[in-house]
């Protein structure tokens, strides 16, 4: 991809990250998925700093628990994306609040 | 517009992994474009601007953008949450994988 933007780079990184931890099980015609075990490993290796932030680790645990209700036990790309979104969204709020409080103190 | 001035990095940036920096980038872009009215939301117009300017290659993957934007309601008034923006990025990501 020629001259991709920062945002495109970011999307690509998240896609590559899924591919790094996911695998085909038995049959390579099936889409790649991440096992729950590997997903936890991914969270602790790749999102270690973000998840130490206030309450984020709890949020992540809750997300994984919710996922447990899903019978297939493995995480598809769509589920992965939703999970990362669930982690990103509270962080987005925190960053926004920080920016606002900076403005107020100025 | 489009020039991003909120790209300031958090101080612990060097320690962040690529994945974390990527997530932060996605978040920052949202905040860069969410300038009108309530800043927790993008308007459909802002969303369109963001996708056109920041996803020049992947933008095609999100499907017919105009149609999607139209479904989002009043272009200057409707409020799109971070989650909707994230879903849009998800469409771009899926396009990225198909390549």
Short mmCIF file of C-alpha atoms in Angstrom, two decimals:
data_model
loop_
_atom_site.label_atom_id
_atom_site.label_comp_id
_atom_site.label_asym_id
_atom_site.label_seq_id
_atom_site.Cartn_x
_atom_site.Cartn_y
_atom_site.Cartn_z
CA UNK A 1 0.00 0.00 0.00
CA UNK A 2 1.65 3.20 -1.14
CA UNK A 3 1.80 6.11 1.28
CA UNK A 4 -0.80 4.93 3.69
CA UNK A 5 -2.08 7.36 6.29
CA UNK A 6 -1.57 7.06 10.00
CA UNK A 7 -5.08 5.75 10.40
CA UNK A 8 -4.61 3.15 7.70
CA UNK A 9 -1.41 2.06 9.35
CA UNK A 10 -3.32 1.66 12.61
CA UNK A 11 -6.05 -0.45 11.03
CA UNK A 12 -3.41 -2.60 9.36
CA UNK A 13 -1.59 -3.16 12.66
CA UNK A 14 -4.80 -4.35 14.30
CA UNK A 15 -5.49 -6.69 11.40
CA UNK A 16 -1.96 -8.09 11.52
CA UNK A 17 -2.30 -8.58 15.23
CA UNK A 18 -5.33 -10.78 14.70
CA UNK A 19 -3.44 -12.83 12.15
CA UNK A 20 -0.53 -13.17 14.52
CA UNK A 21 -2.60 -14.81 17.25
CA UNK A 22 -5.23 -16.59 15.24
CA UNK A 23 -4.91 -19.94 13.58
CA UNK A 24 -6.80 -22.27 11.35
CA UNK A 25 -8.00 -25.23 13.25
CA UNK A 26 -7.87 -28.51 11.39
CA UNK A 27 -9.14 -27.15 8.15
CA UNK A 28 -7.61 -24.22 6.37
CA UNK A 29 -10.81 -23.43 4.52
CA UNK A 30 -12.40 -22.22 7.71
CA UNK A 31 -11.72 -18.61 8.68
CA UNK A 32 -8.99 -17.98 11.17
CA UNK A 33 -9.95 -17.64 14.81
CA UNK A 34 -8.24 -16.90 18.11
CA UNK A 35 -8.69 -19.25 21.01
CA UNK A 36 -9.61 -17.69 24.32
CA UNK A 37 -6.27 -18.69 25.74
CA UNK A 38 -4.41 -16.96 22.94
CA UNK A 39 -6.67 -13.95 23.25
CA UNK A 40 -5.70 -13.56 26.90
CA UNK A 41 -2.08 -13.97 25.91
CA UNK A 42 -2.55 -11.29 23.27
CA UNK A 43 -4.13 -8.93 25.80
CA UNK A 44 -1.28 -9.30 28.22
CA UNK A 45 1.46 -9.10 25.57
CA UNK A 46 0.06 -6.42 23.31
CA UNK A 47 -2.22 -4.35 25.50
CA UNK A 48 -0.35 -4.47 28.73
CA UNK A 49 -0.08 -0.73 29.26
CA UNK A 50 -3.60 0.13 28.30
CA UNK A 51 -5.09 -2.55 30.47
CA UNK A 52 -3.29 -1.37 33.55
CA UNK A 53 -5.25 1.87 33.25
CA UNK A 54 -8.13 2.36 35.63
CA UNK A 55 -10.64 -0.38 35.40
CA UNK A 56 -9.70 -1.37 31.90
CA UNK A 57 -8.53 -4.78 32.92
CA UNK A 58 -11.83 -5.39 34.61
CA UNK A 59 -13.59 -4.27 31.47
CA UNK A 60 -11.51 -6.66 29.39
CA UNK A 61 -12.26 -9.54 31.74
CA UNK A 62 -15.93 -8.78 31.49
CA UNK A 63 -15.70 -8.75 27.72
CA UNK A 64 -14.05 -12.14 27.69
CA UNK A 65 -16.65 -13.46 30.09
CA UNK A 66 -19.42 -12.24 27.82
CA UNK A 67 -17.66 -14.03 25.04
CA UNK A 68 -17.75 -17.24 27.03
CA UNK A 69 -21.44 -17.33 26.39
CA UNK A 70 -20.66 -17.73 22.77
CA UNK A 71 -20.69 -21.46 22.27
CA UNK A 72 -17.96 -21.78 19.72
CA UNK A 73 -15.24 -20.78 22.17
CA UNK A 74 -13.05 -19.21 19.56
CA UNK A 75 -12.89 -15.60 18.57
CA UNK A 76 -13.62 -14.60 15.00
CA UNK A 77 -12.29 -11.46 13.40
CA UNK A 78 -15.60 -9.68 13.96
CA UNK A 79 -15.63 -10.64 17.62
CA UNK A 80 -12.01 -9.59 17.95
CA UNK A 81 -12.78 -6.21 16.45
CA UNK A 82 -15.75 -5.72 18.76
CA UNK A 83 -13.66 -6.67 21.77
CA UNK A 84 -10.87 -4.26 20.93
CA UNK A 85 -13.55 -1.62 20.37
CA UNK A 86 -14.89 -2.39 23.83
CA UNK A 87 -11.45 -1.71 25.22
CA UNK A 88 -10.86 1.39 23.08
CA UNK A 89 -14.15 3.07 23.82
CA UNK A 90 -13.61 3.70 27.55
CA UNK A 91 -10.07 4.83 26.77
CA UNK A 92 -11.47 7.31 24.26
CA UNK A 93 -13.67 8.72 27.00
CA UNK A 94 -10.79 8.98 29.43
CA UNK A 95 -8.64 10.83 26.89
CA UNK A 96 -11.51 13.20 26.14
CA UNK A 97 -12.06 13.91 29.80
CA UNK A 98 -8.37 14.55 30.31
CA UNK A 99 -8.34 17.00 27.42
CA UNK A 100 -11.33 18.80 28.82
CA UNK A 101 -9.90 19.09 32.28
CA UNK A 102 -6.69 20.49 30.78
CA UNK A 103 -8.74 23.13 29.00
CA UNK A 104 -10.58 24.03 32.18
CA UNK A 105 -7.43 24.53 34.17
CA UNK A 106 -5.91 26.80 31.53
CA UNK B 1 -9.60 20.99 8.42
CA UNK B 2 -7.99 17.65 8.34
CA UNK B 3 -4.80 18.96 9.79
CA UNK B 4 -4.55 17.24 13.06
CA UNK B 5 -3.27 19.22 15.96
CA UNK B 6 -4.14 16.80 18.67
CA UNK B 7 -1.47 14.33 17.84
CA UNK B 8 0.40 14.95 21.02
CA UNK B 9 1.70 11.72 22.36
CA UNK B 10 1.31 10.54 25.86
CA UNK B 11 4.53 10.55 27.77
CA UNK B 12 4.82 6.79 28.04
CA UNK B 13 4.58 6.48 24.30
CA UNK B 14 7.91 4.76 23.69
CA UNK B 15 6.84 1.89 25.87
CA UNK B 16 3.57 1.32 24.08
CA UNK B 17 3.29 -1.64 21.75
CA UNK B 18 2.32 -1.18 18.12
CA UNK B 19 -1.16 -2.41 18.90
CA UNK B 20 -1.55 0.16 21.64
CA UNK B 21 -0.23 2.93 19.46
CA UNK B 22 -2.62 1.82 16.74
CA UNK B 23 -5.59 1.97 19.09
CA UNK B 24 -4.50 5.37 20.29
CA UNK B 25 -4.22 6.57 16.71
CA UNK B 26 -7.74 5.42 15.92
CA UNK B 27 -9.01 7.20 19.03
CA UNK B 28 -7.09 10.38 18.29
CA UNK B 29 -8.46 10.59 14.77
CA UNK B 30 -11.96 10.35 16.17
CA UNK B 31 -11.29 13.24 18.51
CA UNK B 32 -9.60 15.27 15.79
CA UNK B 33 -12.72 15.18 13.68
CA UNK B 34 -15.31 15.39 16.42
CA UNK B 35 -15.09 19.15 16.66
CA UNK B 36 -18.63 20.33 16.16
CA UNK B 37 -21.03 20.57 19.06
CA UNK B 38 -20.60 17.78 21.50
CA UNK B 39 -17.15 16.42 21.10
CA UNK B 40 -17.99 12.91 22.15
CA UNK B 41 -19.76 12.45 18.84
CA UNK B 42 -19.07 12.70 15.13
CA UNK B 43 -21.67 14.10 12.81
CA UNK B 44 -22.21 12.14 9.59
CA UNK B 45 -20.45 14.96 7.71
CA UNK B 46 -17.44 14.69 9.96
CA UNK B 47 -17.42 10.94 9.55
CA UNK B 48 -17.46 11.31 5.79
CA UNK B 49 -14.61 13.80 5.92
CA UNK B 50 -12.62 11.51 8.14
CA UNK B 51 -13.03 8.47 5.92
CA UNK B 52 -12.28 10.39 2.74
CA UNK B 53 -9.20 12.09 4.12
CA UNK B 54 -7.78 9.49 6.41
CA UNK B 55 -8.69 6.28 4.63
CA UNK B 56 -7.91 7.14 1.00
CA UNK B 57 -7.03 3.51 0.23
CA UNK B 58 -9.14 1.57 2.68
CA UNK B 59 -12.13 3.85 2.29
CA UNK B 60 -13.26 1.85 -0.72
CA UNK B 61 -13.58 -1.16 1.54
CA UNK B 62 -16.21 0.38 3.76
CA UNK B 63 -18.65 0.11 0.89
CA UNK B 64 -20.72 2.86 -0.65
CA UNK B 65 -19.90 5.64 1.76
CA UNK B 66 -22.55 8.11 0.64
CA UNK B 67 -25.31 5.59 1.25
CA UNK B 68 -23.98 4.77 4.68
CA UNK B 69 -23.68 8.42 5.61
CA UNK B 70 -27.23 9.05 4.47
CA UNK B 71 -28.51 6.29 6.73
CA UNK B 72 -26.88 7.98 9.69
CA UNK B 73 -29.38 10.81 9.79
CA UNK B 74 -29.08 14.57 9.58
CA UNK B 75 -25.57 15.22 8.23
CA UNK B 76 -24.87 18.06 10.64
CA UNK B 77 -26.94 17.06 13.61
CA UNK B 78 -26.93 13.32 14.07
CA UNK B 79 -24.57 12.04 16.72
CA UNK B 80 -22.39 9.10 15.93
CA UNK B 81 -20.78 7.44 18.87
CA UNK B 82 -17.31 6.07 19.06
CA UNK B 83 -18.76 2.58 18.63
CA UNK B 84 -20.23 3.43 15.25
CA UNK B 85 -16.95 4.90 14.15
CA UNK B 86 -15.20 1.76 15.36
CA UNK B 87 -17.60 -0.40 13.34
CA UNK B 88 -16.79 1.67 10.27
CA UNK B 89 -13.09 1.04 10.88
CA UNK B 90 -13.99 -2.63 11.21
CA UNK B 91 -15.38 -2.60 7.69
CA UNK B 92 -12.16 -1.03 6.49
CA UNK B 93 -10.20 -3.68 8.36
CA UNK B 94 -12.15 -6.49 6.74
CA UNK B 95 -11.38 -4.96 3.37
CA UNK B 96 -7.76 -4.87 4.38
CA UNK B 97 -7.81 -8.61 5.09
CA UNK B 98 -9.36 -9.54 1.81
CA UNK B 99 -6.42 -8.08 -0.06
#
